[in-house]
PDB file of C-alpha atoms in Angstrom:
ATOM      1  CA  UNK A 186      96.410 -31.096  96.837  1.00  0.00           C
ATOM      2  CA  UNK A 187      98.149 -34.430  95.287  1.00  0.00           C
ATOM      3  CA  UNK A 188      98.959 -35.775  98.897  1.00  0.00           C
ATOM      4  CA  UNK A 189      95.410 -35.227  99.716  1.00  0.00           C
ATOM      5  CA  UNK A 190      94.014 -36.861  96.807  1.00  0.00           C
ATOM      6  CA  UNK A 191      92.315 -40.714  95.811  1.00  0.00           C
ATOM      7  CA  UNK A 192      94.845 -40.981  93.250  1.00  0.00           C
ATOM      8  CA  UNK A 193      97.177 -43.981  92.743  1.00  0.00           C
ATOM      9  CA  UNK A 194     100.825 -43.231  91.705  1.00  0.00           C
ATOM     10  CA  UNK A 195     102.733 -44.952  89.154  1.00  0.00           C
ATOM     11  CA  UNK A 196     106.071 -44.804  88.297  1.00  0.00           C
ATOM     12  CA  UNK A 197     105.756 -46.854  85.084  1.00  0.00           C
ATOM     13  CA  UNK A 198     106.162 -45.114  82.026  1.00  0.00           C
ATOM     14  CA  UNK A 199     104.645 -47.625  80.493  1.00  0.00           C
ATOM     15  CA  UNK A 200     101.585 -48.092  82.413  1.00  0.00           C
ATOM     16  CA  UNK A 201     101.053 -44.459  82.100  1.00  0.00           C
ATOM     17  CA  UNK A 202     100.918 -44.421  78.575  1.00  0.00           C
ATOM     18  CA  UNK A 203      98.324 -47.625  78.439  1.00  0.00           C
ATOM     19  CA  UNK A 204      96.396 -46.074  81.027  1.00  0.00           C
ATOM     20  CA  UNK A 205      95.759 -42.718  78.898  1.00  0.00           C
ATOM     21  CA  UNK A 206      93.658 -44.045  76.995  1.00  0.00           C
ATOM     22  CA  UNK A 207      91.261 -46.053  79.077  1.00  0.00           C
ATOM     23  CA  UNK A 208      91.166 -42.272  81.132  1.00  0.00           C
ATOM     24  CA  UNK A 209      90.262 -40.954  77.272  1.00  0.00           C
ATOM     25  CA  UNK A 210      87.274 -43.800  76.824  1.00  0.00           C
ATOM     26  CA  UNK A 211      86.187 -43.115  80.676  1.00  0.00           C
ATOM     27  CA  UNK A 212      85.928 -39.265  79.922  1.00  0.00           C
ATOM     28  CA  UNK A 213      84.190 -39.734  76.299  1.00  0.00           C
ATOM     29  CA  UNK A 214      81.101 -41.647  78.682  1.00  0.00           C
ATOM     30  CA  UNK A 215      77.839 -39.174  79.134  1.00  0.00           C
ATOM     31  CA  UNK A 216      77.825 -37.257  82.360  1.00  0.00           C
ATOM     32  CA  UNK A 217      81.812 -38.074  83.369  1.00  0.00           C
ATOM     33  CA  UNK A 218      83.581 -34.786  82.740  1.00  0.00           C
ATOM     34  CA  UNK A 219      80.327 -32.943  83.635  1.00  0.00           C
ATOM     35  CA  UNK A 220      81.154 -33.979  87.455  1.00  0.00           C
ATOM     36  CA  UNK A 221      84.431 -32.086  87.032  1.00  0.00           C
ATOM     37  CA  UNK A 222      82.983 -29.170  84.594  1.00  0.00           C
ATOM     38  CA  UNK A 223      80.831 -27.160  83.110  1.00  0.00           C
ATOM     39  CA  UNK A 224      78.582 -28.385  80.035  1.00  0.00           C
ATOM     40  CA  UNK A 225      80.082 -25.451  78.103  1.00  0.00           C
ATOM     41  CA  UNK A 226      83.642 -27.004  78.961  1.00  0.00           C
ATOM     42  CA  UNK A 227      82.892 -30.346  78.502  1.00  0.00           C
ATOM     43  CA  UNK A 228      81.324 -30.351  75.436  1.00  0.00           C
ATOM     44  CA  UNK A 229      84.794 -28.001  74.189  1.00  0.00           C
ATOM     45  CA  UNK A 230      86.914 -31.309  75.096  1.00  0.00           C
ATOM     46  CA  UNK A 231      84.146 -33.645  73.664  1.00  0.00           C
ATOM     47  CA  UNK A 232      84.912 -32.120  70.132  1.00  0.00           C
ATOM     48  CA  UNK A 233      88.556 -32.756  70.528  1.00  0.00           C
ATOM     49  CA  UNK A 234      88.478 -36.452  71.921  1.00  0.00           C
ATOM     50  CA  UNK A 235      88.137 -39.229  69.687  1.00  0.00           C
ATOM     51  CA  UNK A 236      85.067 -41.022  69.972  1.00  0.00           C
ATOM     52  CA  UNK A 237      85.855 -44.830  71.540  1.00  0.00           C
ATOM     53  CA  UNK A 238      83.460 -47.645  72.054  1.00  0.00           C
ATOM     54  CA  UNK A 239      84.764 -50.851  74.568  1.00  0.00           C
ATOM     55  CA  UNK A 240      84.021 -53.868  72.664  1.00  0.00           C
ATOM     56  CA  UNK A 241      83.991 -55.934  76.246  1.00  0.00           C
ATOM     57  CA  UNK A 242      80.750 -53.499  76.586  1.00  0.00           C
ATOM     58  CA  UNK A 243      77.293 -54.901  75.004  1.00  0.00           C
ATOM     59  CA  UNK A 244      75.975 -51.367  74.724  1.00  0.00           C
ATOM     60  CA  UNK A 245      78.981 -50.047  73.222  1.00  0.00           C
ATOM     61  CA  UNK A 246      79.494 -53.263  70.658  1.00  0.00           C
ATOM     62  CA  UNK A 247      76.446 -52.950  69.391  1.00  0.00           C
ATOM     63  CA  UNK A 248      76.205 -49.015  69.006  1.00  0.00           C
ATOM     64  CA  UNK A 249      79.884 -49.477  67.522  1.00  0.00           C
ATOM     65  CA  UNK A 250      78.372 -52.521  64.604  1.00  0.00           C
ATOM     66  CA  UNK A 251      75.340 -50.370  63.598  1.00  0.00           C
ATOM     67  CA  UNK A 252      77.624 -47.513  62.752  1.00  0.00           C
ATOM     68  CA  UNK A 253      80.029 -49.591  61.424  1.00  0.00           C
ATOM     69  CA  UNK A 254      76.797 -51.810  59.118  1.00  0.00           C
ATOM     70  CA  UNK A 255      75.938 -47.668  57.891  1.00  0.00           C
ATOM     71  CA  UNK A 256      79.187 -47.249  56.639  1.00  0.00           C
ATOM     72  CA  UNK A 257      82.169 -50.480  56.853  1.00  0.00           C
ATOM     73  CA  UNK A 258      85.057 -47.949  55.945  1.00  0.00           C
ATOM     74  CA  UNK A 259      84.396 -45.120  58.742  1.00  0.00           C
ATOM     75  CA  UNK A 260      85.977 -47.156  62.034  1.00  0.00           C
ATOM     76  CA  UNK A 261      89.668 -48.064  63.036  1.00  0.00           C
ATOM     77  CA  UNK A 262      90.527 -50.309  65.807  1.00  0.00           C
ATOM     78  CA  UNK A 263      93.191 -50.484  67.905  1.00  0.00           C
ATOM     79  CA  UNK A 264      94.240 -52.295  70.783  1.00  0.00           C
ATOM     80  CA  UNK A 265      93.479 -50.177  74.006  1.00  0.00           C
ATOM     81  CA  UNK A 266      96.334 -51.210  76.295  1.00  0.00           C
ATOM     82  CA  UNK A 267      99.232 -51.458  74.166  1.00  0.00           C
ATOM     83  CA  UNK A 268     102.148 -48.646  75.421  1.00  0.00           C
ATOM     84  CA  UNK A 269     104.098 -46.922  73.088  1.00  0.00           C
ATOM     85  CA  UNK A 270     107.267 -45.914  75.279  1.00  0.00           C
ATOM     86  CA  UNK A 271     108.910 -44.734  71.818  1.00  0.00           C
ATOM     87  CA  UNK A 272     111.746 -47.758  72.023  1.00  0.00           C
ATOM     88  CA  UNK A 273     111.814 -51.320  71.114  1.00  0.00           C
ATOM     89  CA  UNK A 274     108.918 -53.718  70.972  1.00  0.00           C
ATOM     90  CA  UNK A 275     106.485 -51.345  72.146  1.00  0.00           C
ATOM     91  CA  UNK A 276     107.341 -48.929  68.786  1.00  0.00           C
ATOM     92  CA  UNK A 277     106.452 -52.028  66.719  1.00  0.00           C
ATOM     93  CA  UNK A 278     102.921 -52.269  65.696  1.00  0.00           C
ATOM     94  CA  UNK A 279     102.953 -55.665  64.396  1.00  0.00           C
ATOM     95  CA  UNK A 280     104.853 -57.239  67.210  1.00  0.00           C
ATOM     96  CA  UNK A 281     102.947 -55.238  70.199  1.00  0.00           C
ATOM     97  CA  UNK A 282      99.911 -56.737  68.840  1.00  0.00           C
ATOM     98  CA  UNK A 283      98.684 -52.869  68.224  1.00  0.00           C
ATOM     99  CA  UNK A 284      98.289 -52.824  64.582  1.00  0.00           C
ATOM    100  CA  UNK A 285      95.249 -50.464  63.336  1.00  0.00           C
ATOM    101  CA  UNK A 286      92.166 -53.117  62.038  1.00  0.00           C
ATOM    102  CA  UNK A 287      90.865 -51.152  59.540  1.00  0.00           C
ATOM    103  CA  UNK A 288      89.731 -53.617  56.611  1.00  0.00           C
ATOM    104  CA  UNK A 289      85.760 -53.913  56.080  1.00  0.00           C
ATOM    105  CA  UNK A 290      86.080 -58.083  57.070  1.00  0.00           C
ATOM    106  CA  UNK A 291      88.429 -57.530  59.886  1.00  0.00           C
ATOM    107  CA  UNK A 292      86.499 -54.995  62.047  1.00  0.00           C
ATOM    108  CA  UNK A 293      83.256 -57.135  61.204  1.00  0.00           C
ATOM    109  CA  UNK A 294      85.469 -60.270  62.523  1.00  0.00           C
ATOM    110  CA  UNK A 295      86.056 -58.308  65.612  1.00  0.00           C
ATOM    111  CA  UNK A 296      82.631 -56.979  66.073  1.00  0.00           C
ATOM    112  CA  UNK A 297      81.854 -60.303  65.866  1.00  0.00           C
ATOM    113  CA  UNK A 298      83.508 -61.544  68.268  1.00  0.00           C
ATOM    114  CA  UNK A 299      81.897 -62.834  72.001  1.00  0.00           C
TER     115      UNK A 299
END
C-alpha cells in the first residue's frame, strides 16, 4: 500500500520529471532492480534503459572516457536534472541549459572536467 510505504510525495510536475531520470541512472546500477525482481526481469528492462554514467562518480567518469577514447562519436550528454514540463523555458534546450553535448571536443571538455 502507498500510505504504508517509504515514499516521499511530490506534487511538482516539475520535480517529477527531473527526478525520472536520476530513478533511470539508480536502476541501470548492478544489483538495484534485482532487489525488486527477477534476473530474467531485470535484465528484460536493462535492454530497454539507456545506459547512463554520473560524471560526479570517479568510477563512472572514467568507465564513461575509455568508451568514449574507443570511439569519440558513440556518447551524448545531457544535463540530468533539467525538466521538460512541455511549456516555456523548460521546452528550450538552449536556455534550460539542457542542450545534447555531442561534439568529439565537447564531451572530452566535459570528461575532463574535476
Amino acid at each position: 500500500r502507498f500510505e504504508a510505504s517509504n515514499a516521499i510525495v511530490s506534487s511538482a510536475l516539475s520535480s517529477r520529471l527531473a527526478h525520472r531520470r536520476q530513478v533511470q541512472y539508480a536502476f541501470s546500477r548492478p544489483g538495484v532492480l534485482e532487489g525488486f525482481l527477477t534476473k530474467e526481469e531485470a535484465a528484460e528492462i536493462r535492454e530497454v534503459l539507456p545506459r547512463q554514467w554520473h560524471l560526479g562518480i570517479s568510477s563512472d567518469r572514467e568507465e564513461a572516457r575509455a568508451l568514449f577514447e574507443r570511439d569519440q562519436h558513440s556518447l551524448v550528454a545531457k544535463n540530468v536534472l533539467r525538466p521538460r514540463t512541455g511549456s516555456g523555458k523548460t521546452q528550450d534546450r538552449a536556455a534550460s541549459g539542457g542542450l545534447l553535448i555531442d561534439t568529439p571536443s565537447e564531451l572530452l571538455k566535459l570528461l575532463n572536467e574535476p
